[in-house]
mmCIF file of C-alpha atoms in Angstrom:
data_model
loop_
_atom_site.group_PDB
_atom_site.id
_atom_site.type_symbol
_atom_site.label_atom_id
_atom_site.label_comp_id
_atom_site.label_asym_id
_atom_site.label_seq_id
_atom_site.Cartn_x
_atom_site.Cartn_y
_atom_site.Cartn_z
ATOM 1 C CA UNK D 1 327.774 80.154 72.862
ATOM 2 C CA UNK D 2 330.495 79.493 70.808
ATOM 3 C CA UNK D 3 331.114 75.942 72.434
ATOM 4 C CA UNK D 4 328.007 75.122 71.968
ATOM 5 C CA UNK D 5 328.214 71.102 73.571
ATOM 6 C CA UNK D 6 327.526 72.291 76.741
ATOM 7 C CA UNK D 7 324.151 71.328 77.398
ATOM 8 C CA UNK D 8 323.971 70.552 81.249
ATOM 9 C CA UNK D 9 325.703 69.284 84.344
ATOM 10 C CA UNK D 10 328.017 66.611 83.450
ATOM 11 C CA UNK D 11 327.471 63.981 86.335
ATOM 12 C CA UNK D 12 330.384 61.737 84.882
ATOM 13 C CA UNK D 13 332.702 64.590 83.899
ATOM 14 C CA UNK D 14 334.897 66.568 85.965
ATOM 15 C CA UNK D 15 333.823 69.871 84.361
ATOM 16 C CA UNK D 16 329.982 70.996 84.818
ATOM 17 C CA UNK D 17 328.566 73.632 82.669
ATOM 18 C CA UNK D 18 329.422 76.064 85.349
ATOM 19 C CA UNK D 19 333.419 74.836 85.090
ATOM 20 C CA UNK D 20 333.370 74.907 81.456
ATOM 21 C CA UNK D 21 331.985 78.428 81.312
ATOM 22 C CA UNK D 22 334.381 80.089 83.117
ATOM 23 C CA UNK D 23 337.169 78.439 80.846
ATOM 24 C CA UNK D 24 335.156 79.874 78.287
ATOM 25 C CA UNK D 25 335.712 83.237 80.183
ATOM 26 C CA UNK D 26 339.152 82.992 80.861
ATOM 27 C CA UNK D 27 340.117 81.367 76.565
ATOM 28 C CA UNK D 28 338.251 85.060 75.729
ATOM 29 C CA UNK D 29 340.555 87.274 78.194
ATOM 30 C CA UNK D 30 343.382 85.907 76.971
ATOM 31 C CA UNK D 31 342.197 86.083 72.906
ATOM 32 C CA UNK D 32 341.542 89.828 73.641
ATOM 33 C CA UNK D 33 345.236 90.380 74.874
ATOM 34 C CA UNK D 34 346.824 88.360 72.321
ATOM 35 C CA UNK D 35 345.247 90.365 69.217
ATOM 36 C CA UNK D 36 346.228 93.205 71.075
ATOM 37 C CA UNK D 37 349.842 92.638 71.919
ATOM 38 C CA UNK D 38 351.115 89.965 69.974
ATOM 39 C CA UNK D 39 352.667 92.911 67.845
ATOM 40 C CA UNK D 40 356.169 93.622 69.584
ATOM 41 C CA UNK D 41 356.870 96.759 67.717
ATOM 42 C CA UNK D 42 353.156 98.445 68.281
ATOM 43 C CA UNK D 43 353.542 97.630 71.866
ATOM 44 C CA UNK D 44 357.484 99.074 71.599
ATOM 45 C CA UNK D 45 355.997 102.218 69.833
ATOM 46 C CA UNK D 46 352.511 102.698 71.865
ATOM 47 C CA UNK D 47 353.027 101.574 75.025
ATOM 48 C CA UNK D 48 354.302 102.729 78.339
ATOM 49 C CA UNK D 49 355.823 101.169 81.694
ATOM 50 C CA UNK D 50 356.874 98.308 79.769
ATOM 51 C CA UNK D 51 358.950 95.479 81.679
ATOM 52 C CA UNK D 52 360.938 93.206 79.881
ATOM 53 C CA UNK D 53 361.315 89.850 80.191
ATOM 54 C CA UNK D 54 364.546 88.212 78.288
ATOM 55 C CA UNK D 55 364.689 91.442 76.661
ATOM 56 C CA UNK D 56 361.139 91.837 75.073
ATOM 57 C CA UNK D 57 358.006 93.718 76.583
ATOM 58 C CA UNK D 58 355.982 91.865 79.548
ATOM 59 C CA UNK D 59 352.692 92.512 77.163
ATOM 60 C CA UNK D 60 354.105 91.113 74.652
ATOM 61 C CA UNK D 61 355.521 87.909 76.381
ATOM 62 C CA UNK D 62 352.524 87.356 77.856
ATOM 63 C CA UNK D 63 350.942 86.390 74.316
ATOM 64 C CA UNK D 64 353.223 83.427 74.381
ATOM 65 C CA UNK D 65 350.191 81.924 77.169
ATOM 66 C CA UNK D 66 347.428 84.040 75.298
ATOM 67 C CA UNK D 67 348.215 82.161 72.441
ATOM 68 C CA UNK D 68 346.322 78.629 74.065
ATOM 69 C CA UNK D 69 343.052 80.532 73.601
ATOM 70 C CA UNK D 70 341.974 78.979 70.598
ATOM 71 C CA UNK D 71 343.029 75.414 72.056
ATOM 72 C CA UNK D 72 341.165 75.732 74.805
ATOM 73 C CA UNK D 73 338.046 76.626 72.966
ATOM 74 C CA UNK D 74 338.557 73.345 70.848
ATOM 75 C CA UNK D 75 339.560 70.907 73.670
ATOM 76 C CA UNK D 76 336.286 72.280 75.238
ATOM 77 C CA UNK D 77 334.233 71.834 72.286
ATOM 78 C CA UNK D 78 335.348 67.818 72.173
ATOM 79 C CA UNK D 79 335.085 67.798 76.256
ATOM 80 C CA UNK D 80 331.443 68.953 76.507
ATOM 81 C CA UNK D 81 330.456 67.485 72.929
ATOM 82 C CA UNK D 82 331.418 64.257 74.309
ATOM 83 C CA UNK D 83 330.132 64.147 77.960
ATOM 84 C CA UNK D 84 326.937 65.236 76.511
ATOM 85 C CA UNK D 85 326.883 62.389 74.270
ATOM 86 C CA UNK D 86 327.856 60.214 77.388
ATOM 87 C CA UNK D 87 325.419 60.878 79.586
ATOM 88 C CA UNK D 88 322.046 60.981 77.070
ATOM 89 C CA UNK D 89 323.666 57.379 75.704
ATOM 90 C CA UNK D 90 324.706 58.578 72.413
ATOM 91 C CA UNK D 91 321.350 60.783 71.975
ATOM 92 C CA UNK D 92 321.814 62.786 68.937
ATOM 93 C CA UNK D 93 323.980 66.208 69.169
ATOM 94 C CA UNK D 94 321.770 68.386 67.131
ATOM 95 C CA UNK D 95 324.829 69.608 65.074
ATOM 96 C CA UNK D 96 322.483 71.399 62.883
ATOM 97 C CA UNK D 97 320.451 73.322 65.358
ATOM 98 C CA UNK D 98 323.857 73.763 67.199
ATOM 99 C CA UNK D 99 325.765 75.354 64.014
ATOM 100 C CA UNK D 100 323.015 77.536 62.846
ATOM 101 C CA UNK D 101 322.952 79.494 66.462
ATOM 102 C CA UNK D 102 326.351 80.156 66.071
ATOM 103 C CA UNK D 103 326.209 81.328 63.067
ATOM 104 C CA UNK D 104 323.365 83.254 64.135
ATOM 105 C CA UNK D 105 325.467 84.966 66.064
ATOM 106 C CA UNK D 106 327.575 85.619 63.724
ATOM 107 C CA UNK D 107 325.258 87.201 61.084
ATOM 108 C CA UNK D 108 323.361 89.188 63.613
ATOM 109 C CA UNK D 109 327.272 90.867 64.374
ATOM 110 C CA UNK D 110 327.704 91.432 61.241
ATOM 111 C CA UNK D 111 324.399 93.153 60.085
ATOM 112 C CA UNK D 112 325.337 95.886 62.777
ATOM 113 C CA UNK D 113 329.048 96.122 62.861
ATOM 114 C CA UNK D 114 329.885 96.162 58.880
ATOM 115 C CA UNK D 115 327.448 99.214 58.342
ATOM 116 C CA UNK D 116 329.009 100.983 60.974
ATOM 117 C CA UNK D 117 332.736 99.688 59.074
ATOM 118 C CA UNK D 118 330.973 101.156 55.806
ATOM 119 C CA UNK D 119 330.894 104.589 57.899
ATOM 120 C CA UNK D 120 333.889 105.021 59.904
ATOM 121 C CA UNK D 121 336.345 102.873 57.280
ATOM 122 C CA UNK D 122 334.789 103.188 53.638
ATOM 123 C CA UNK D 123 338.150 101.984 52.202
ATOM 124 C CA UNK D 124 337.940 98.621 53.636
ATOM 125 C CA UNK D 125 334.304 97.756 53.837
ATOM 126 C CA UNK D 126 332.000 96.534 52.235
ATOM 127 C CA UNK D 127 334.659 96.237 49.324
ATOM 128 C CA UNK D 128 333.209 94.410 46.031
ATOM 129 C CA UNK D 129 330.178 92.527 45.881
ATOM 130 C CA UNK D 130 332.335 89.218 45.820
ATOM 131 C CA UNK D 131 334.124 90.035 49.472
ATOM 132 C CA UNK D 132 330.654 91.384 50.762
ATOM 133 C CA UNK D 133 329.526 87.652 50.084
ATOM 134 C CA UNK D 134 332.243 86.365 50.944
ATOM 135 C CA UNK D 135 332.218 87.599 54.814
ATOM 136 C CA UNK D 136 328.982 87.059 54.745
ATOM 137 C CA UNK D 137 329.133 83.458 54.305
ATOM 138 C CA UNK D 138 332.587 84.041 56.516
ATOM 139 C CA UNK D 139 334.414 82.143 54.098
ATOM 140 C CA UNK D 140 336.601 85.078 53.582
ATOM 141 C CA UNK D 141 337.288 87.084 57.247
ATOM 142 C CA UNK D 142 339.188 90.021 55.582
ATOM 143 C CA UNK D 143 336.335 92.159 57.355
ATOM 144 C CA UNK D 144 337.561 91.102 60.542
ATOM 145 C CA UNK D 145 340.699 88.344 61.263
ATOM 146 C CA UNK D 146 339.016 86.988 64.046
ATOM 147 C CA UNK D 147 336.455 85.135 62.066
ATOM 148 C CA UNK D 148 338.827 82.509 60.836
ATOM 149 C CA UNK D 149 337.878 80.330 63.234
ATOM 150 C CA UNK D 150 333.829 80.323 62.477
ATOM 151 C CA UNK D 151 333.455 78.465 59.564
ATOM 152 C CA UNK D 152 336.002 75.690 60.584
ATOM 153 C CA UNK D 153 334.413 75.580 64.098
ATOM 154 C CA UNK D 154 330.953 75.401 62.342
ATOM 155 C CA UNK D 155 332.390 72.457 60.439
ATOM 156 C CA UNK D 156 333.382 70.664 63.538
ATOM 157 C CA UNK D 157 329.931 71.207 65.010
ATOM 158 C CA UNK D 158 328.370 69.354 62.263
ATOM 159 C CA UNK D 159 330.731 66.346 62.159
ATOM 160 C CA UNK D 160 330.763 66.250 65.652
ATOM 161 C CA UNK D 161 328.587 63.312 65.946
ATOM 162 C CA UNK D 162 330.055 60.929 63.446
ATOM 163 C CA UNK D 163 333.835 61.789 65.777
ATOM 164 C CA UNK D 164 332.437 61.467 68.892
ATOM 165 C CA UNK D 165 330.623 58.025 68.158
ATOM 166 C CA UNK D 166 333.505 56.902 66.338
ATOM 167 C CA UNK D 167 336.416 57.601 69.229
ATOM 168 C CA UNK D 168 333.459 56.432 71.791
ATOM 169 C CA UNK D 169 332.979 53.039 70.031
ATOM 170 C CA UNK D 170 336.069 52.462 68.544
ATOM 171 C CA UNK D 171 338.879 49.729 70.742
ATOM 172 C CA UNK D 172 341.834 51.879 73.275
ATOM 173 C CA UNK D 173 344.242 50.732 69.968
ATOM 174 C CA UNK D 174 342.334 51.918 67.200
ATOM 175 C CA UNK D 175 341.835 55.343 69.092
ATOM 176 C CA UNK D 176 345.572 55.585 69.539
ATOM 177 C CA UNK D 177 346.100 55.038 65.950
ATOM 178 C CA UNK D 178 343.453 57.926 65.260
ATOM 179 C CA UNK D 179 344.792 60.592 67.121
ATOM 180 C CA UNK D 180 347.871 59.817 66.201
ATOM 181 C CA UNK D 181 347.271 60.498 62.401
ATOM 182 C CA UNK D 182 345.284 63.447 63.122
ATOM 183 C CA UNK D 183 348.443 64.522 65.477
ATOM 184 C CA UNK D 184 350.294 63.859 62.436
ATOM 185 C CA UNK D 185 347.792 66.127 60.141
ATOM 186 C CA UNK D 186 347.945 68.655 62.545
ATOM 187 C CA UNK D 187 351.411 68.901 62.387
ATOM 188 C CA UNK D 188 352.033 68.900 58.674
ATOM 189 C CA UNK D 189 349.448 71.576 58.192
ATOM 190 C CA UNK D 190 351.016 73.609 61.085
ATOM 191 C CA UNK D 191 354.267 73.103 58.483
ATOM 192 C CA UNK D 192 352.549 74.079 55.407
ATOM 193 C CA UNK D 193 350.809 77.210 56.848
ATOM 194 C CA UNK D 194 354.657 78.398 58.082
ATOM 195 C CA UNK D 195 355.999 77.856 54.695
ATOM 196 C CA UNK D 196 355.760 81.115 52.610
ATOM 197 C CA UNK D 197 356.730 79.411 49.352
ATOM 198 C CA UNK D 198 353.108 78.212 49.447
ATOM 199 C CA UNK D 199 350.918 81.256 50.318
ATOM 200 C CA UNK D 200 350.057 81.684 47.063
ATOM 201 C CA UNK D 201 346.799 79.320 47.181
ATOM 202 C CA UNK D 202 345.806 80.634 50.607
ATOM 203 C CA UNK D 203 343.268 82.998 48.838
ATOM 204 C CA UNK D 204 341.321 80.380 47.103
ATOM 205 C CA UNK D 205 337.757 80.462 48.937
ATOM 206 C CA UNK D 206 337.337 77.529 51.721
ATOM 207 C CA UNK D 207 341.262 76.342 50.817
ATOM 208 C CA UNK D 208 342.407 77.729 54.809
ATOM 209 C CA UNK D 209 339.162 76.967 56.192
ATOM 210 C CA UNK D 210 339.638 73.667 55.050
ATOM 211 C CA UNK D 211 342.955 73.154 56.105
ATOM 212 C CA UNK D 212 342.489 75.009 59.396
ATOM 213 C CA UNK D 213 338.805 72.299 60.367
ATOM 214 C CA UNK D 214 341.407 69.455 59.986
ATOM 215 C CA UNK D 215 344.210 70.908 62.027
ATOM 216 C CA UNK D 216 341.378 71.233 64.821
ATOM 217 C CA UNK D 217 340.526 67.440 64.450
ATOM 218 C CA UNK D 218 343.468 66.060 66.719
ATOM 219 C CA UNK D 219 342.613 68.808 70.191
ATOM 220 C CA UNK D 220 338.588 68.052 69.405
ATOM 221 C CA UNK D 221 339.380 64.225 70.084
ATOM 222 C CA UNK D 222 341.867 64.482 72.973
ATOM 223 C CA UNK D 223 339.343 66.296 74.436
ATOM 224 C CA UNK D 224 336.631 63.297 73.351
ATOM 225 C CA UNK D 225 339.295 60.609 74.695
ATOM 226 C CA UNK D 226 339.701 62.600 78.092
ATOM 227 C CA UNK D 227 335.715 62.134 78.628
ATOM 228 C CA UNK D 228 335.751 58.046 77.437
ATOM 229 C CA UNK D 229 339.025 56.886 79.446
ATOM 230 C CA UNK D 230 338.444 59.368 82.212
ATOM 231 C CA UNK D 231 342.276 60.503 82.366
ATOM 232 C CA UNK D 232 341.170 64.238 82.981
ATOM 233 C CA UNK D 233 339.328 63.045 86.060
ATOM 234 C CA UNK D 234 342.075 60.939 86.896
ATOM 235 C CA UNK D 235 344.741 63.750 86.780
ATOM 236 C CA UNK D 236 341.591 66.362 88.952
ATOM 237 C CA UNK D 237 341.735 64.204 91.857
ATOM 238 C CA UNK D 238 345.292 63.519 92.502
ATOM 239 C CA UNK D 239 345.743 67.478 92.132
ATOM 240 C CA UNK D 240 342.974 68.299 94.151
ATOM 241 C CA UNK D 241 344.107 66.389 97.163
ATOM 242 C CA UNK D 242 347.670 68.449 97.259
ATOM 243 C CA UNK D 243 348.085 71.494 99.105
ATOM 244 C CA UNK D 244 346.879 75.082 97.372
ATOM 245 C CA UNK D 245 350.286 76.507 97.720
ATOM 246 C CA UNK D 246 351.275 73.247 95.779
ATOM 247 C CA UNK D 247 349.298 73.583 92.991
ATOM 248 C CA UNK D 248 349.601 77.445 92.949
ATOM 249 C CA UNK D 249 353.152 77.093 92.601
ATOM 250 C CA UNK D 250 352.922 74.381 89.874
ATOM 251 C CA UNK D 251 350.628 77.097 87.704
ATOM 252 C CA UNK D 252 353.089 79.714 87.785
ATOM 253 C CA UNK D 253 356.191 77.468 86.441
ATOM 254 C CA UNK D 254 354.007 75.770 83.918
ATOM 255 C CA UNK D 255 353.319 79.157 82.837
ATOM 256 C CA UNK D 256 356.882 80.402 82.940
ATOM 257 C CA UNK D 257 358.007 77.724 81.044
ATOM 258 C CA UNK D 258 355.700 77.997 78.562
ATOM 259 C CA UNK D 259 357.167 81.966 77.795
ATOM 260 C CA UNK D 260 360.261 80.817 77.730
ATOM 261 C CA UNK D 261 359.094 78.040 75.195
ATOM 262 C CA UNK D 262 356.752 80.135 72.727
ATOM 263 C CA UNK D 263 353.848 80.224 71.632
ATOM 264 C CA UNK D 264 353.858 77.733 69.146
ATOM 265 C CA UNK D 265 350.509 75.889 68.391
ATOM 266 C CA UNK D 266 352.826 72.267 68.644
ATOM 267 C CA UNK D 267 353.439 73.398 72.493
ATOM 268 C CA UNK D 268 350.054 74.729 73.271
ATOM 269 C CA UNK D 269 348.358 70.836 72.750
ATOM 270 C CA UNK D 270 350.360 69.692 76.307
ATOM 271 C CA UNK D 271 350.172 72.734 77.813
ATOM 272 C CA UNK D 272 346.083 73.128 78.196
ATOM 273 C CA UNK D 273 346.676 69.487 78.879
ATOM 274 C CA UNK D 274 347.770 70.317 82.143
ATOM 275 C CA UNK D 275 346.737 73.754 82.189
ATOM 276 C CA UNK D 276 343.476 73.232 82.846
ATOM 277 C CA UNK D 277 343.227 70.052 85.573
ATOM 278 C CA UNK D 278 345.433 73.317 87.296
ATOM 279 C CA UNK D 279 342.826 75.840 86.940
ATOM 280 C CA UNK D 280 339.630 73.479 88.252
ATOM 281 C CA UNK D 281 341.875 71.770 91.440
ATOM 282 C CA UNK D 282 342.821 75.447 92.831
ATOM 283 C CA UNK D 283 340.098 77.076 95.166
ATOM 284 C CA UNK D 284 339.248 80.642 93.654
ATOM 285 C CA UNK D 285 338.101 83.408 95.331
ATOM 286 C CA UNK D 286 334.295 83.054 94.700
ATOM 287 C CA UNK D 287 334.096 86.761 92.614
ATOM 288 C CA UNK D 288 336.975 85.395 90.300
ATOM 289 C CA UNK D 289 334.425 82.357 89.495
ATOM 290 C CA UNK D 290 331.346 84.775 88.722
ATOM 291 C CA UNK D 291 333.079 87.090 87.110
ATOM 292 C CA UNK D 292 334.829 84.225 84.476
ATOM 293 C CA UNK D 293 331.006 82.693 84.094
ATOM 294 C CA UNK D 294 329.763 86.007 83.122
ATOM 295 C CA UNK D 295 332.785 86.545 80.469
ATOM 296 C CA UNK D 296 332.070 82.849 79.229
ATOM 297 C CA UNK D 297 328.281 83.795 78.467
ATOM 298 C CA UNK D 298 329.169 86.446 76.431
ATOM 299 C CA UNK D 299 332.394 84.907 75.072
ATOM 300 C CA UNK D 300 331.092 84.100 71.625
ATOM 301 C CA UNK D 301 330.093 87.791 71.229
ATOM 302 C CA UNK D 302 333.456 89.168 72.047
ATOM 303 C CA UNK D 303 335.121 86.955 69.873
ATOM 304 C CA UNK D 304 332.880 88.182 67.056
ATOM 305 C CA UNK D 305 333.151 91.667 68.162
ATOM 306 C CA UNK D 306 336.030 92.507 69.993
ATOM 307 C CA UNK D 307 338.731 92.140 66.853
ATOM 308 C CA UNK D 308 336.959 95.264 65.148
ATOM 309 C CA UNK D 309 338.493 97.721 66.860
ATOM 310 C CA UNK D 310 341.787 97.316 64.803
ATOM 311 C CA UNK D 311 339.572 97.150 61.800
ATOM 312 C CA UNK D 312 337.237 100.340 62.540
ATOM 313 C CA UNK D 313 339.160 102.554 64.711
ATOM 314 C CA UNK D 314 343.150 101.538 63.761
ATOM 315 C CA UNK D 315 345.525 102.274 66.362
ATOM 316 C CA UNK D 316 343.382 104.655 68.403
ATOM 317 C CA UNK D 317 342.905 102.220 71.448
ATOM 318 C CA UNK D 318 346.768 102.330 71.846
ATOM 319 C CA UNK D 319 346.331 106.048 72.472
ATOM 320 C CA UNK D 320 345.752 104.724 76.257
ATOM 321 C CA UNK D 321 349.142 103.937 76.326
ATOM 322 C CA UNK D 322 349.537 101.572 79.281
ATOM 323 C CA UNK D 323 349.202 97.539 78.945
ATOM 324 C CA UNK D 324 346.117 97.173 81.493
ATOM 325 C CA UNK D 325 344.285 100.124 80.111
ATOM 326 C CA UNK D 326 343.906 98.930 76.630
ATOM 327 C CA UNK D 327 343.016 95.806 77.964
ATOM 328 C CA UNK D 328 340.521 96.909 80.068
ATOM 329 C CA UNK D 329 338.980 99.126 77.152
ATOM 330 C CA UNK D 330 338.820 96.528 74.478
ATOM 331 C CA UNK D 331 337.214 94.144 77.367
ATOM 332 C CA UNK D 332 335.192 96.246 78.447
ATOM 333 C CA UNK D 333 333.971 97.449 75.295
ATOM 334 C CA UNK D 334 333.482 94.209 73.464
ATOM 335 C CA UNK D 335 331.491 93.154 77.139
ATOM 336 C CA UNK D 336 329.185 96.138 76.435
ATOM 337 C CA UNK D 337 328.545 95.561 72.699
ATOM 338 C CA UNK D 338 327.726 91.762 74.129
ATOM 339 C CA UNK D 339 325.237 92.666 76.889
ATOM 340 C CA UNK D 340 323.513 95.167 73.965
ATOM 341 C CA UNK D 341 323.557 92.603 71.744
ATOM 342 C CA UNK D 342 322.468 89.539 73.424
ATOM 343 C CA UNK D 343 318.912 90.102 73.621
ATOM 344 C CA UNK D 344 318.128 90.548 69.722
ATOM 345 C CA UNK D 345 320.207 86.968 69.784
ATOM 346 C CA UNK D 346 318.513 84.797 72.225
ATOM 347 C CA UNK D 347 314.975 85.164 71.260
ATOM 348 C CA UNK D 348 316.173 83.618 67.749
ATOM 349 C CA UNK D 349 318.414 81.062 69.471
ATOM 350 C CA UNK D 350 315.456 79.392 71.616
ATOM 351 C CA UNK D 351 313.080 79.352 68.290
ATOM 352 C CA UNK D 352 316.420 77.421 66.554
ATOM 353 C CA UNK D 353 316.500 74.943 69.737
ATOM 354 C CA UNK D 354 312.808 73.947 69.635
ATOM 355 C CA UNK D 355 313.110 73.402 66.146
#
């Protein structure tokens, strides 16, 4: 699983592995329909019965919430990471163990997509020998643009340990002071990335997954702090005591106003903030919570999978025309390629957790 600090029930924690899951399940949905419509013009040119909200497509403002996806999966990360370390007293995370499954993942995706790239696409894979290593050691993701994340993700798995202990044992003061400089490197690299004057070092190997590990720093503690003070819980029980209608109501204008906002990583940090104490206090039907577990098991394959279809087949999935329909396809799809997947991947996982 691509958050991989979710080892059990979390008896201090509001979320349980179950909770955390179907997060996982929901972060994924809305990653698949922002790397499909967060193009205004292809969804102008491709797709039908398009409403319009402030004058632009309804699939296309929708990416302005689809956008948190990433968030999510890195509040998450610190979340489980941390109540994990809570509840074994600071028993060692396993970063290691934890980081090579993921990228086992990764590499067992790649063995099997990438030929299939070599076939269907020969003029963008493999490439030279250079990029071929490159991918392969997903320092480079020009194979696929969803694999930015890995490598900085994989980096955050392996320090994971020396940030949770720190935040755990530090005073309420120092911990302020530490999330608020990693707020504050968040926020300058957030700057630097949207300056073009500076793209020209982007390309050096390991310079953007550098820069993109330490931007993840500040959402990986918050969501470390929410497990030590126990804010998050806090926040669950006020809003779970309030009427459904309530809460319900609350969802849809914290969504609304986040369209209206953007999608803007800076506005995304408060926004899962209350975003998800939402999402756990309302009472789902109980198909909508097995049907998000189900998505969150196979989340980490989608991720690695679903972002080929831009990369191997172009524009062909837009041939479906309508919104829903391409959505459905690519989830669909991506859910297939998972469940075909996942049993050449576990075998090797449980030999890497018993080592």
């Amino acid at each position: 699983m691509i958050i991989s600090g979710f080892a059990g029930i979390y008896t201090d924690a509001v979320m349980t592995r179950s909770d955390t899951r179907q997060l996982k399940g929901l972060a994924i949905l809305m990653m698949l329909w922002l790397h499909l419509f967060s193009n205004e013009e292809t969804v102008r040119q491709c797709c039908y019965l398009l409403t319009y909200v402030n004058g632009q497509p309804l699939a296309y403002s929708l990416t302005r919430l689809a956008s948190a996806c990433v968030p999510i999966y890195i509040f998450l990360g610190g979340y489980g990471l941390a109540a994990t370390y809570q509840t074994t007293a600071g028993h060692k995370l396993y970063g290691g163990r934890r980081a090579l499954a993921l990228m086992v993942n990764f590499w067992v995706v790649f063995l099997i997509f990438v030929p299939i790239g070599c076939l269907l696409n020969p003029a963008r894979y493999p490439g030279d020998g250079l990029t071929l290593l490159l991918n392969a050691m997903a320092i480079c993701y020009s194979y696929n643009g969803a694999w930015w994340f890995l490598l900085p993700y994989v980096l955050l798995t392996l320090s994971a340990q020396l940030i949770i202990r720190s935040i755990m044992e530090s005073s309420k003061r120092l911990n302020v002071l530490w999330l608020g400089g990693l707020a504050v490197i968040s926020i300058v690299i957030y700057v630097l990335k949207s300056e073009k004057t500076i793209t020209a070092i982007w390309p050096v190997p390991g310079v953007m997954t550098l820069l993109n590990f330490l931007s993840m720093l500040f959402l990986f503690g918050m969501g470390v702090v929410a497990v030590k003070y126990q804010w998050a819980n806090s926040l669950w029980n006020r809003l779970k005591s309030r009427p459904q209608w309530e809460l319900v109501l609350w969802l849809v204008v914290l969504c609304v106003v986040k369209m209206m906002l953007g999608a803007s990583s800076l506005l995304n940090v408060p926004f899962i903030l209350l975003l998800i104490p939402l999402l756990l206090a309302i009472h789902w039907p109980r198909w909508v919570h097995g049907a998000l577990e189900f998505l969150g098991y196979h989340s980490t394959n989608m991720w690695l999978i679903h972002h080929f279809y831009y990369f191997i087949f172009g524009s062909l999935i837009y041939e479906l025309c309508y919104p829903l329909f391409i959505f459905l396809c690519l989830v669909l799809v991506s859910l297939g390629c998972s469940m075909l997947l996942q049993p050449l991947i576990e075998p090797i996982r449980r030999k890497i957790r018993r080592m």
